[in-house]
Amino acid sequence: KAGVTQTPRYLIKTRGQQVTLSCSPISGHRSVSWYQQTPGQGLQFLFEYFSETQRNKGNFPGRFSGRQFSNSRSEMNVSTLELGDSALYLCASSLPLAGGLLDTQYFGPGTRLTVL
Amino acid sequence: TQLLEQSPQFLSIQEGENLTVYCNSSSVFSSLQWYRQEPGEGPVLLVTVVTGGEVKKLKRLTFQFGDARKDSSLHITAAQPGDTGLYLCAGAQNNQGGKLIFGQGTELSVKP
């Protein structure tokens, strides 16, 4: 089985611009979660999508948004980029279990975003 | 709010030494996972522990979940240079779906 893929792998933007990152989950996985990883804050949960619906959301401003398509592929968008948005953005896919429990999350290699 | 405190943050040891990484919280988790991440890659799952008091062994790695499901530890025996990397603990809570709460990570360097 192919793993989680993320595109692009590297991205350089300037302040004020917007960016869209893409994540293709493992075939058959319907849950996609997004995380931001920075040296100072570590890995922080952004949001999770399941069956095209946002199921969970972290504590990030509204500039961060996402969506999921019918084939489970997901995109996240960051508008009005700030210097502090420079980070590694990771997505993870899983087979969600009943009762809100979590199955194993498989992470992609991430997209390294640099904001100048 | 950092719900998972991981320690130590940095660890530099010689090949053959033993080490323990701790992950502590005041919150209860339904499961706790340990990941290892190498530069330029995403975290790779090592183990999931779900039962209080559970101990799991993976070759030279031993993982323990506290009785109250609030803390966990990772013990590596006879560390090797190939163990070098960032070790992350992550907790899941009931009805939180795909939301993992991560510790800050432990940067391990094993010198030959």
JSON list of C-alpha atoms in Angstrom, two decimals:
[
{"chain": "A", "resi": 1, "resn": "LYS", "atom": "CA", "xyz": [0.00, 0.00, 0.00]},
{"chain": "A", "resi": 2, "resn": "ALA", "atom": "CA", "xyz": [1.25, 3.47, -0.81]},
{"chain": "A", "resi": 3, "resn": "GLY", "atom": "CA", "xyz": [1.78, 5.71, 2.20]},
{"chain": "A", "resi": 4, "resn": "VAL", "atom": "CA", "xyz": [0.42, 9.15, 2.90]},
{"chain": "A", "resi": 5, "resn": "THR", "atom": "CA", "xyz": [1.62, 11.63, 0.32]},
{"chain": "A", "resi": 6, "resn": "GLN", "atom": "CA", "xyz": [1.86, 15.37, 0.71]},
{"chain": "A", "resi": 7, "resn": "THR", "atom": "CA", "xyz": [2.49, 17.99, -1.93]},
{"chain": "A", "resi": 8, "resn": "PRO", "atom": "CA", "xyz": [4.39, 20.12, -2.32]},
{"chain": "A", "resi": 9, "resn": "ARG", "atom": "CA", "xyz": [7.27, 19.04, -0.08]},
{"chain": "A", "resi": 10, "resn": "TYR", "atom": "CA", "xyz": [8.76, 22.51, 0.13]},
{"chain": "A", "resi": 11, "resn": "LEU", "atom": "CA", "xyz": [7.20, 25.92, -0.30]},
{"chain": "A", "resi": 12, "resn": "ILE", "atom": "CA", "xyz": [8.45, 29.48, 0.05]},
{"chain": "A", "resi": 13, "resn": "LYS", "atom": "CA", "xyz": [5.94, 32.31, 0.34]},
{"chain": "A", "resi": 14, "resn": "THR", "atom": "CA", "xyz": [5.96, 35.93, 1.44]},
{"chain": "A", "resi": 15, "resn": "ARG", "atom": "CA", "xyz": [3.92, 37.57, 4.14]},
{"chain": "A", "resi": 16, "resn": "GLY", "atom": "CA", "xyz": [0.34, 38.29, 3.15]},
{"chain": "A", "resi": 17, "resn": "GLN", "atom": "CA", "xyz": [0.15, 35.57, 0.55]},
{"chain": "A", "resi": 18, "resn": "GLN", "atom": "CA", "xyz": [-1.99, 32.48, 0.87]},
{"chain": "A", "resi": 19, "resn": "VAL", "atom": "CA", "xyz": [-1.03, 28.84, 0.42]},
{"chain": "A", "resi": 20, "resn": "THR", "atom": "CA", "xyz": [-2.77, 25.53, -0.21]},
{"chain": "A", "resi": 21, "resn": "LEU", "atom": "CA", "xyz": [-1.26, 22.23, 0.85]},
{"chain": "A", "resi": 22, "resn": "SER", "atom": "CA", "xyz": [-2.47, 18.83, -0.29]},
{"chain": "A", "resi": 23, "resn": "CYS", "atom": "CA", "xyz": [-2.63, 15.44, 1.40]},
{"chain": "A", "resi": 24, "resn": "SER", "atom": "CA", "xyz": [-3.55, 12.08, -0.11]},
{"chain": "A", "resi": 25, "resn": "PRO", "atom": "CA", "xyz": [-4.32, 9.48, 2.57]},
{"chain": "A", "resi": 26, "resn": "ILE", "atom": "CA", "xyz": [-3.62, 5.78, 2.45]},
{"chain": "A", "resi": 27, "resn": "SER", "atom": "CA", "xyz": [-6.16, 4.02, 0.27]},
{"chain": "A", "resi": 28, "resn": "GLY", "atom": "CA", "xyz": [-9.24, 3.15, 2.32]},
{"chain": "A", "resi": 29, "resn": "HIS", "atom": "CA", "xyz": [-8.50, 5.64, 5.10]},
{"chain": "A", "resi": 30, "resn": "ARG", "atom": "CA", "xyz": [-11.29, 8.13, 5.62]},
{"chain": "A", "resi": 31, "resn": "SER", "atom": "CA", "xyz": [-9.92, 10.28, 8.41]},
{"chain": "A", "resi": 32, "resn": "VAL", "atom": "CA", "xyz": [-7.29, 12.94, 7.73]},
{"chain": "A", "resi": 33, "resn": "SER", "atom": "CA", "xyz": [-5.75, 15.07, 10.46]},
{"chain": "A", "resi": 34, "resn": "TRP", "atom": "CA", "xyz": [-3.44, 18.04, 10.04]},
{"chain": "A", "resi": 35, "resn": "TYR", "atom": "CA", "xyz": [-0.68, 19.14, 12.41]},
{"chain": "A", "resi": 36, "resn": "GLN", "atom": "CA", "xyz": [1.75, 22.03, 12.55]},
{"chain": "A", "resi": 37, "resn": "GLN", "atom": "CA", "xyz": [5.26, 21.30, 13.80]},
{"chain": "A", "resi": 38, "resn": "THR", "atom": "CA", "xyz": [7.60, 24.07, 14.94]},
{"chain": "A", "resi": 39, "resn": "PRO", "atom": "CA", "xyz": [10.75, 23.95, 17.09]},
{"chain": "A", "resi": 40, "resn": "GLY", "atom": "CA", "xyz": [9.14, 26.07, 19.77]},
{"chain": "A", "resi": 41, "resn": "GLN", "atom": "CA", "xyz": [5.65, 24.58, 20.00]},
{"chain": "A", "resi": 42, "resn": "GLY", "atom": "CA", "xyz": [6.23, 21.04, 18.80]},
{"chain": "A", "resi": 43, "resn": "LEU", "atom": "CA", "xyz": [3.40, 19.22, 17.05]},
{"chain": "A", "resi": 44, "resn": "GLN", "atom": "CA", "xyz": [0.05, 20.93, 17.38]},
{"chain": "A", "resi": 45, "resn": "PHE", "atom": "CA", "xyz": [-3.28, 19.66, 16.10]},
{"chain": "A", "resi": 46, "resn": "LEU", "atom": "CA", "xyz": [-4.95, 21.83, 13.47]},
{"chain": "A", "resi": 47, "resn": "PHE", "atom": "CA", "xyz": [-8.07, 19.92, 12.44]},
{"chain": "A", "resi": 48, "resn": "GLU", "atom": "CA", "xyz": [-9.44, 16.55, 11.44]},
{"chain": "A", "resi": 49, "resn": "TYR", "atom": "CA", "xyz": [-11.72, 15.66, 8.57]},
{"chain": "A", "resi": 50, "resn": "PHE", "atom": "CA", "xyz": [-13.81, 12.54, 8.26]},
{"chain": "A", "resi": 51, "resn": "SER", "atom": "CA", "xyz": [-16.23, 11.87, 5.41]},
{"chain": "A", "resi": 52, "resn": "GLU", "atom": "CA", "xyz": [-15.79, 15.41, 4.10]},
{"chain": "A", "resi": 53, "resn": "THR", "atom": "CA", "xyz": [-16.77, 16.95, 7.45]},
{"chain": "A", "resi": 54, "resn": "GLN", "atom": "CA", "xyz": [-14.56, 18.69, 9.97]},
{"chain": "A", "resi": 55, "resn": "ARG", "atom": "CA", "xyz": [-14.83, 16.54, 13.07]},
{"chain": "A", "resi": 56, "resn": "ASN", "atom": "CA", "xyz": [-12.31, 18.25, 15.35]},
{"chain": "A", "resi": 57, "resn": "LYS", "atom": "CA", "xyz": [-10.55, 21.57, 15.44]},
{"chain": "A", "resi": 58, "resn": "GLY", "atom": "CA", "xyz": [-7.51, 22.81, 17.31]},
{"chain": "A", "resi": 59, "resn": "ASN", "atom": "CA", "xyz": [-6.79, 26.30, 18.62]},
{"chain": "A", "resi": 60, "resn": "PHE", "atom": "CA", "xyz": [-5.66, 28.03, 15.48]},
{"chain": "A", "resi": 61, "resn": "PRO", "atom": "CA", "xyz": [-6.99, 31.28, 13.98]},
{"chain": "A", "resi": 62, "resn": "GLY", "atom": "CA", "xyz": [-9.54, 31.27, 11.20]},
{"chain": "A", "resi": 63, "resn": "ARG", "atom": "CA", "xyz": [-6.78, 31.92, 8.65]},
{"chain": "A", "resi": 64, "resn": "PHE", "atom": "CA", "xyz": [-6.21, 28.18, 8.80]},
{"chain": "A", "resi": 65, "resn": "SER", "atom": "CA", "xyz": [-8.87, 26.19, 7.03]},
{"chain": "A", "resi": 66, "resn": "GLY", "atom": "CA", "xyz": [-9.24, 22.86, 5.37]},
{"chain": "A", "resi": 67, "resn": "ARG", "atom": "CA", "xyz": [-11.51, 20.61, 3.43]},
{"chain": "A", "resi": 68, "resn": "GLN", "atom": "CA", "xyz": [-11.84, 17.01, 2.40]},
{"chain": "A", "resi": 69, "resn": "PHE", "atom": "CA", "xyz": [-13.02, 15.64, -0.90]},
{"chain": "A", "resi": 70, "resn": "SER", "atom": "CA", "xyz": [-15.16, 12.60, -1.61]},
{"chain": "A", "resi": 71, "resn": "ASN", "atom": "CA", "xyz": [-12.05, 10.52, -2.35]},
{"chain": "A", "resi": 72, "resn": "SER", "atom": "CA", "xyz": [-10.74, 11.42, 1.16]},
{"chain": "A", "resi": 73, "resn": "ARG", "atom": "CA", "xyz": [-7.97, 13.63, -0.19]},
{"chain": "A", "resi": 74, "resn": "SER", "atom": "CA", "xyz": [-7.62, 16.74, 1.90]},
{"chain": "A", "resi": 75, "resn": "GLU", "atom": "CA", "xyz": [-6.32, 20.25, 1.48]},
{"chain": "A", "resi": 76, "resn": "MET", "atom": "CA", "xyz": [-5.46, 22.89, 4.01]},
{"chain": "A", "resi": 77, "resn": "ASN", "atom": "CA", "xyz": [-5.29, 26.57, 3.28]},
{"chain": "A", "resi": 78, "resn": "VAL", "atom": "CA", "xyz": [-3.55, 29.35, 5.13]},
{"chain": "A", "resi": 79, "resn": "SER", "atom": "CA", "xyz": [-4.51, 32.88, 4.18]},
{"chain": "A", "resi": 80, "resn": "THR", "atom": "CA", "xyz": [-2.66, 36.12, 4.91]},
{"chain": "A", "resi": 81, "resn": "LEU", "atom": "CA", "xyz": [0.55, 34.34, 5.80]},
{"chain": "A", "resi": 82, "resn": "GLU", "atom": "CA", "xyz": [2.60, 35.54, 8.76]},
{"chain": "A", "resi": 83, "resn": "LEU", "atom": "CA", "xyz": [6.25, 34.88, 9.54]},
{"chain": "A", "resi": 84, "resn": "GLY", "atom": "CA", "xyz": [5.16, 32.67, 12.44]},
{"chain": "A", "resi": 85, "resn": "ASP", "atom": "CA", "xyz": [3.38, 30.32, 10.05]},
{"chain": "A", "resi": 86, "resn": "SER", "atom": "CA", "xyz": [6.74, 28.95, 8.94]},
{"chain": "A", "resi": 87, "resn": "ALA", "atom": "CA", "xyz": [6.60, 25.31, 9.96]},
{"chain": "A", "resi": 88, "resn": "LEU", "atom": "CA", "xyz": [6.43, 21.71, 8.88]},
{"chain": "A", "resi": 89, "resn": "TYR", "atom": "CA", "xyz": [2.81, 20.85, 8.13]},
{"chain": "A", "resi": 90, "resn": "LEU", "atom": "CA", "xyz": [2.04, 17.19, 8.58]},
{"chain": "A", "resi": 91, "resn": "CYS", "atom": "CA", "xyz": [-1.03, 15.25, 7.68]},
{"chain": "A", "resi": 92, "resn": "ALA", "atom": "CA", "xyz": [-1.98, 11.85, 9.03]},
{"chain": "A", "resi": 93, "resn": "SER", "atom": "CA", "xyz": [-4.58, 9.38, 7.89]},
{"chain": "A", "resi": 94, "resn": "SER", "atom": "CA", "xyz": [-6.34, 6.64, 9.80]},
{"chain": "A", "resi": 95, "resn": "LEU", "atom": "CA", "xyz": [-9.28, 4.29, 9.86]},
{"chain": "A", "resi": 96, "resn": "PRO", "atom": "CA", "xyz": [-11.47, 5.77, 12.58]},
{"chain": "A", "resi": 97, "resn": "LEU", "atom": "CA", "xyz": [-13.04, 3.29, 14.95]},
{"chain": "A", "resi": 98, "resn": "ALA", "atom": "CA", "xyz": [-16.48, 3.37, 16.53]},
{"chain": "A", "resi": 99, "resn": "GLY", "atom": "CA", "xyz": [-17.09, 5.44, 19.64]},
{"chain": "A", "resi": 100, "resn": "GLY", "atom": "CA", "xyz": [-14.72, 8.22, 18.69]},
{"chain": "A", "resi": 101, "resn": "LEU", "atom": "CA", "xyz": [-11.69, 6.03, 19.28]},
{"chain": "A", "resi": 102, "resn": "LEU", "atom": "CA", "xyz": [-8.53, 6.42, 17.31]},
{"chain": "A", "resi": 103, "resn": "ASP", "atom": "CA", "xyz": [-6.93, 3.88, 15.07]},
{"chain": "A", "resi": 104, "resn": "THR", "atom": "CA", "xyz": [-3.26, 4.12, 14.18]},
{"chain": "A", "resi": 105, "resn": "GLN", "atom": "CA", "xyz": [-2.39, 7.40, 12.51]},
{"chain": "A", "resi": 106, "resn": "TYR", "atom": "CA", "xyz": [0.05, 7.22, 9.62]},
{"chain": "A", "resi": 107, "resn": "PHE", "atom": "CA", "xyz": [1.91, 10.41, 8.90]},
{"chain": "A", "resi": 108, "resn": "GLY", "atom": "CA", "xyz": [3.07, 11.81, 5.60]},
{"chain": "A", "resi": 109, "resn": "PRO", "atom": "CA", "xyz": [6.53, 13.37, 5.14]},
{"chain": "A", "resi": 110, "resn": "GLY", "atom": "CA", "xyz": [5.16, 16.87, 5.57]},
{"chain": "A", "resi": 111, "resn": "THR", "atom": "CA", "xyz": [5.29, 20.14, 3.67]},
{"chain": "A", "resi": 112, "resn": "ARG", "atom": "CA", "xyz": [8.01, 22.53, 4.79]},
{"chain": "A", "resi": 113, "resn": "LEU", "atom": "CA", "xyz": [6.56, 26.05, 4.52]},
{"chain": "A", "resi": 114, "resn": "THR", "atom": "CA", "xyz": [8.85, 29.05, 4.81]},
{"chain": "A", "resi": 115, "resn": "VAL", "atom": "CA", "xyz": [7.30, 32.51, 5.02]},
{"chain": "A", "resi": 116, "resn": "LEU", "atom": "CA", "xyz": [9.64, 35.41, 4.20]},
{"chain": "B", "resi": 1, "resn": "THR", "atom": "CA", "xyz": [-1.71, 24.50, 27.27]},
{"chain": "B", "resi": 2, "resn": "GLN", "atom": "CA", "xyz": [0.81, 21.67, 27.09]},
{"chain": "B", "resi": 3, "resn": "LEU", "atom": "CA", "xyz": [-1.08, 18.64, 28.36]},
{"chain": "B", "resi": 4, "resn": "LEU", "atom": "CA", "xyz": [1.78, 16.20, 27.88]},
{"chain": "B", "resi": 5, "resn": "GLU", "atom": "CA", "xyz": [5.12, 16.95, 29.49]},
{"chain": "B", "resi": 6, "resn": "GLN", "atom": "CA", "xyz": [7.95, 14.97, 27.97]},
{"chain": "B", "resi": 7, "resn": "SER", "atom": "CA", "xyz": [11.41, 14.71, 29.50]},
{"chain": "B", "resi": 8, "resn": "PRO", "atom": "CA", "xyz": [14.24, 15.02, 28.95]},
{"chain": "B", "resi": 9, "resn": "GLN", "atom": "CA", "xyz": [14.12, 17.31, 25.93]},
{"chain": "B", "resi": 10, "resn": "PHE", "atom": "CA", "xyz": [17.65, 16.39, 24.84]},
{"chain": "B", "resi": 11, "resn": "LEU", "atom": "CA", "xyz": [19.69, 13.29, 25.51]},
{"chain": "B", "resi": 12, "resn": "SER", "atom": "CA", "xyz": [23.18, 12.54, 24.25]},
{"chain": "B", "resi": 13, "resn": "ILE", "atom": "CA", "xyz": [24.60, 9.16, 25.20]},
{"chain": "B", "resi": 14, "resn": "GLN", "atom": "CA", "xyz": [27.23, 6.65, 24.15]},
{"chain": "B", "resi": 15, "resn": "GLU", "atom": "CA", "xyz": [26.43, 3.47, 22.28]},
{"chain": "B", "resi": 16, "resn": "GLY", "atom": "CA", "xyz": [25.54, 0.67, 24.67]},
{"chain": "B", "resi": 17, "resn": "GLU", "atom": "CA", "xyz": [24.03, 2.85, 27.38]},
{"chain": "B", "resi": 18, "resn": "ASN", "atom": "CA", "xyz": [20.45, 2.56, 28.58]},
{"chain": "B", "resi": 19, "resn": "LEU", "atom": "CA", "xyz": [17.98, 5.45, 28.69]},
{"chain": "B", "resi": 20, "resn": "THR", "atom": "CA", "xyz": [14.44, 6.27, 29.72]},
{"chain": "B", "resi": 21, "resn": "VAL", "atom": "CA", "xyz": [12.14, 8.95, 28.32]},
{"chain": "B", "resi": 22, "resn": "TYR", "atom": "CA", "xyz": [9.14, 10.06, 30.34]},
{"chain": "B", "resi": 23, "resn": "CYS", "atom": "CA", "xyz": [5.77, 11.41, 29.30]},
{"chain": "B", "resi": 24, "resn": "ASN", "atom": "CA", "xyz": [3.53, 12.84, 32.03]},
{"chain": "B", "resi": 25, "resn": "SER", "atom": "CA", "xyz": [0.14, 14.47, 32.19]},
{"chain": "B", "resi": 26, "resn": "SER", "atom": "CA", "xyz": [-2.55, 15.46, 34.66]},
{"chain": "B", "resi": 27, "resn": "SER", "atom": "CA", "xyz": [-5.12, 14.27, 32.12]},
{"chain": "B", "resi": 28, "resn": "VAL", "atom": "CA", "xyz": [-6.31, 10.75, 31.45]},
{"chain": "B", "resi": 29, "resn": "PHE", "atom": "CA", "xyz": [-5.82, 9.35, 27.98]},
{"chain": "B", "resi": 30, "resn": "SER", "atom": "CA", "xyz": [-7.68, 6.50, 26.31]},
{"chain": "B", "resi": 31, "resn": "SER", "atom": "CA", "xyz": [-4.47, 5.51, 24.58]},
{"chain": "B", "resi": 32, "resn": "LEU", "atom": "CA", "xyz": [-0.92, 6.72, 24.27]},
{"chain": "B", "resi": 33, "resn": "GLN", "atom": "CA", "xyz": [1.32, 6.36, 21.29]},
{"chain": "B", "resi": 34, "resn": "TRP", "atom": "CA", "xyz": [5.06, 6.69, 20.82]},
{"chain": "B", "resi": 35, "resn": "TYR", "atom": "CA", "xyz": [6.52, 7.89, 17.56]},
{"chain": "B", "resi": 36, "resn": "ARG", "atom": "CA", "xyz": [10.01, 8.30, 16.20]},
{"chain": "B", "resi": 37, "resn": "GLN", "atom": "CA", "xyz": [10.76, 11.04, 13.70]},
{"chain": "B", "resi": 38, "resn": "GLU", "atom": "CA", "xyz": [13.85, 11.49, 11.58]},
{"chain": "B", "resi": 39, "resn": "PRO", "atom": "CA", "xyz": [14.84, 14.75, 9.88]},
{"chain": "B", "resi": 40, "resn": "GLY", "atom": "CA", "xyz": [12.77, 15.51, 6.80]},
{"chain": "B", "resi": 41, "resn": "GLU", "atom": "CA", "xyz": [10.23, 12.80, 7.52]},
{"chain": "B", "resi": 42, "resn": "GLY", "atom": "CA", "xyz": [6.94, 12.44, 9.33]},
{"chain": "B", "resi": 43, "resn": "PRO", "atom": "CA", "xyz": [6.62, 10.62, 12.66]},
{"chain": "B", "resi": 44, "resn": "VAL", "atom": "CA", "xyz": [6.54, 6.83, 12.45]},
{"chain": "B", "resi": 45, "resn": "LEU", "atom": "CA", "xyz": [4.48, 4.94, 14.98]},
{"chain": "B", "resi": 46, "resn": "LEU", "atom": "CA", "xyz": [6.44, 2.68, 17.33]},
{"chain": "B", "resi": 47, "resn": "VAL", "atom": "CA", "xyz": [3.71, 1.46, 19.66]},
{"chain": "B", "resi": 48, "resn": "THR", "atom": "CA", "xyz": [0.24, 2.14, 21.03]},
{"chain": "B", "resi": 49, "resn": "VAL", "atom": "CA", "xyz": [-0.62, 1.37, 24.66]},
{"chain": "B", "resi": 50, "resn": "VAL", "atom": "CA", "xyz": [-4.24, 1.36, 25.73]},
{"chain": "B", "resi": 51, "resn": "THR", "atom": "CA", "xyz": [-4.54, -0.42, 29.08]},
{"chain": "B", "resi": 52, "resn": "GLY", "atom": "CA", "xyz": [-3.40, 1.07, 32.40]},
{"chain": "B", "resi": 53, "resn": "GLY", "atom": "CA", "xyz": [-0.28, -0.75, 33.58]},
{"chain": "B", "resi": 54, "resn": "GLU", "atom": "CA", "xyz": [0.39, -2.18, 30.14]},
{"chain": "B", "resi": 55, "resn": "VAL", "atom": "CA", "xyz": [3.96, -3.00, 29.20]},
{"chain": "B", "resi": 56, "resn": "LYS", "atom": "CA", "xyz": [4.97, -3.61, 25.59]},
{"chain": "B", "resi": 57, "resn": "LYS", "atom": "CA", "xyz": [8.36, -4.65, 24.29]},
{"chain": "B", "resi": 58, "resn": "LEU", "atom": "CA", "xyz": [9.71, -4.03, 20.84]},
{"chain": "B", "resi": 59, "resn": "LYS", "atom": "CA", "xyz": [13.18, -5.55, 20.62]},
{"chain": "B", "resi": 60, "resn": "ARG", "atom": "CA", "xyz": [15.34, -3.27, 22.79]},
{"chain": "B", "resi": 61, "resn": "LEU", "atom": "CA", "xyz": [12.50, -0.81, 23.43]},
{"chain": "B", "resi": 62, "resn": "THR", "atom": "CA", "xyz": [10.13, -1.19, 26.40]},
{"chain": "B", "resi": 63, "resn": "PHE", "atom": "CA", "xyz": [7.02, 0.94, 26.69]},
{"chain": "B", "resi": 64, "resn": "GLN", "atom": "CA", "xyz": [4.90, 1.31, 29.80]},
{"chain": "B", "resi": 65, "resn": "PHE", "atom": "CA", "xyz": [1.52, 2.96, 30.34]},
{"chain": "B", "resi": 66, "resn": "GLY", "atom": "CA", "xyz": [0.83, 4.17, 33.87]},
{"chain": "B", "resi": 67, "resn": "ASP", "atom": "CA", "xyz": [-1.89, 2.52, 35.94]},
{"chain": "B", "resi": 68, "resn": "ALA", "atom": "CA", "xyz": [-3.98, 5.70, 35.88]},
{"chain": "B", "resi": 69, "resn": "ARG", "atom": "CA", "xyz": [-3.38, 6.18, 32.12]},
{"chain": "B", "resi": 70, "resn": "LYS", "atom": "CA", "xyz": [-1.83, 9.61, 32.73]},
{"chain": "B", "resi": 71, "resn": "ASP", "atom": "CA", "xyz": [1.81, 8.82, 32.09]},
{"chain": "B", "resi": 72, "resn": "SER", "atom": "CA", "xyz": [4.07, 6.63, 30.03]},
{"chain": "B", "resi": 73, "resn": "SER", "atom": "CA", "xyz": [7.73, 5.79, 29.63]},
{"chain": "B", "resi": 74, "resn": "LEU", "atom": "CA", "xyz": [10.00, 4.52, 26.91]},
{"chain": "B", "resi": 75, "resn": "HIS", "atom": "CA", "xyz": [13.11, 2.60, 27.92]},
{"chain": "B", "resi": 76, "resn": "ILE", "atom": "CA", "xyz": [15.84, 1.74, 25.44]},
{"chain": "B", "resi": 77, "resn": "THR", "atom": "CA", "xyz": [18.38, -0.90, 26.35]},
{"chain": "B", "resi": 78, "resn": "ALA", "atom": "CA", "xyz": [21.88, -0.86, 24.87]},
{"chain": "B", "resi": 79, "resn": "ALA", "atom": "CA", "xyz": [21.24, 2.12, 22.62]},
{"chain": "B", "resi": 80, "resn": "GLN", "atom": "CA", "xyz": [22.70, 2.10, 19.13]},
{"chain": "B", "resi": 81, "resn": "PRO", "atom": "CA", "xyz": [23.51, 4.98, 16.75]},
{"chain": "B", "resi": 82, "resn": "GLY", "atom": "CA", "xyz": [20.52, 3.91, 14.65]},
{"chain": "B", "resi": 83, "resn": "ASP", "atom": "CA", "xyz": [18.26, 4.85, 17.57]},
{"chain": "B", "resi": 84, "resn": "THR", "atom": "CA", "xyz": [19.14, 8.51, 17.04]},
{"chain": "B", "resi": 85, "resn": "GLY", "atom": "CA", "xyz": [16.08, 10.62, 16.34]},
{"chain": "B", "resi": 86, "resn": "LEU", "atom": "CA", "xyz": [13.20, 12.59, 17.82]},
{"chain": "B", "resi": 87, "resn": "TYR", "atom": "CA", "xyz": [10.94, 10.53, 20.07]},
{"chain": "B", "resi": 88, "resn": "LEU", "atom": "CA", "xyz": [7.41, 11.79, 20.56]},
{"chain": "B", "resi": 89, "resn": "CYS", "atom": "CA", "xyz": [4.65, 10.67, 22.85]},
{"chain": "B", "resi": 90, "resn": "ALA", "atom": "CA", "xyz": [1.08, 11.44, 21.86]},
{"chain": "B", "resi": 91, "resn": "GLY", "atom": "CA", "xyz": [-2.16, 10.93, 23.74]},
{"chain": "B", "resi": 92, "resn": "ALA", "atom": "CA", "xyz": [-5.66, 10.34, 22.47]},
{"chain": "B", "resi": 93, "resn": "GLN", "atom": "CA", "xyz": [-8.80, 11.07, 24.45]},
{"chain": "B", "resi": 94, "resn": "ASN", "atom": "CA", "xyz": [-12.24, 9.54, 24.15]},
{"chain": "B", "resi": 95, "resn": "ASN", "atom": "CA", "xyz": [-14.53, 11.12, 21.58]},
{"chain": "B", "resi": 96, "resn": "GLN", "atom": "CA", "xyz": [-11.73, 13.25, 20.20]},
{"chain": "B", "resi": 97, "resn": "GLY", "atom": "CA", "xyz": [-11.45, 11.23, 17.01]},
{"chain": "B", "resi": 98, "resn": "GLY", "atom": "CA", "xyz": [-8.24, 11.92, 15.12]},
{"chain": "B", "resi": 99, "resn": "LYS", "atom": "CA", "xyz": [-6.90, 14.51, 17.53]},
{"chain": "B", "resi": 100, "resn": "LEU", "atom": "CA", "xyz": [-3.57, 13.59, 19.10]},
{"chain": "B", "resi": 101, "resn": "ILE", "atom": "CA", "xyz": [-1.96, 15.68, 21.82]},
{"chain": "B", "resi": 102, "resn": "PHE", "atom": "CA", "xyz": [1.81, 15.54, 21.47]},
{"chain": "B", "resi": 103, "resn": "GLY", "atom": "CA", "xyz": [4.58, 15.99, 23.96]},
{"chain": "B", "resi": 104, "resn": "GLN", "atom": "CA", "xyz": [7.44, 18.34, 23.07]},
{"chain": "B", "resi": 105, "resn": "GLY", "atom": "CA", "xyz": [9.65, 15.45, 22.03]},
{"chain": "B", "resi": 106, "resn": "THR", "atom": "CA", "xyz": [12.99, 14.06, 23.13]},
{"chain": "B", "resi": 107, "resn": "GLU", "atom": "CA", "xyz": [15.93, 14.57, 20.80]},
{"chain": "B", "resi": 108, "resn": "LEU", "atom": "CA", "xyz": [18.12, 11.50, 21.24]},
{"chain": "B", "resi": 109, "resn": "SER", "atom": "CA", "xyz": [21.69, 11.30, 19.97]},
{"chain": "B", "resi": 110, "resn": "VAL", "atom": "CA", "xyz": [23.59, 8.05, 20.34]},
{"chain": "B", "resi": 111, "resn": "LYS", "atom": "CA", "xyz": [27.29, 8.37, 19.65]},
{"chain": "B", "resi": 112, "resn": "PRO", "atom": "CA", "xyz": [29.34, 5.39, 18.47]}
]
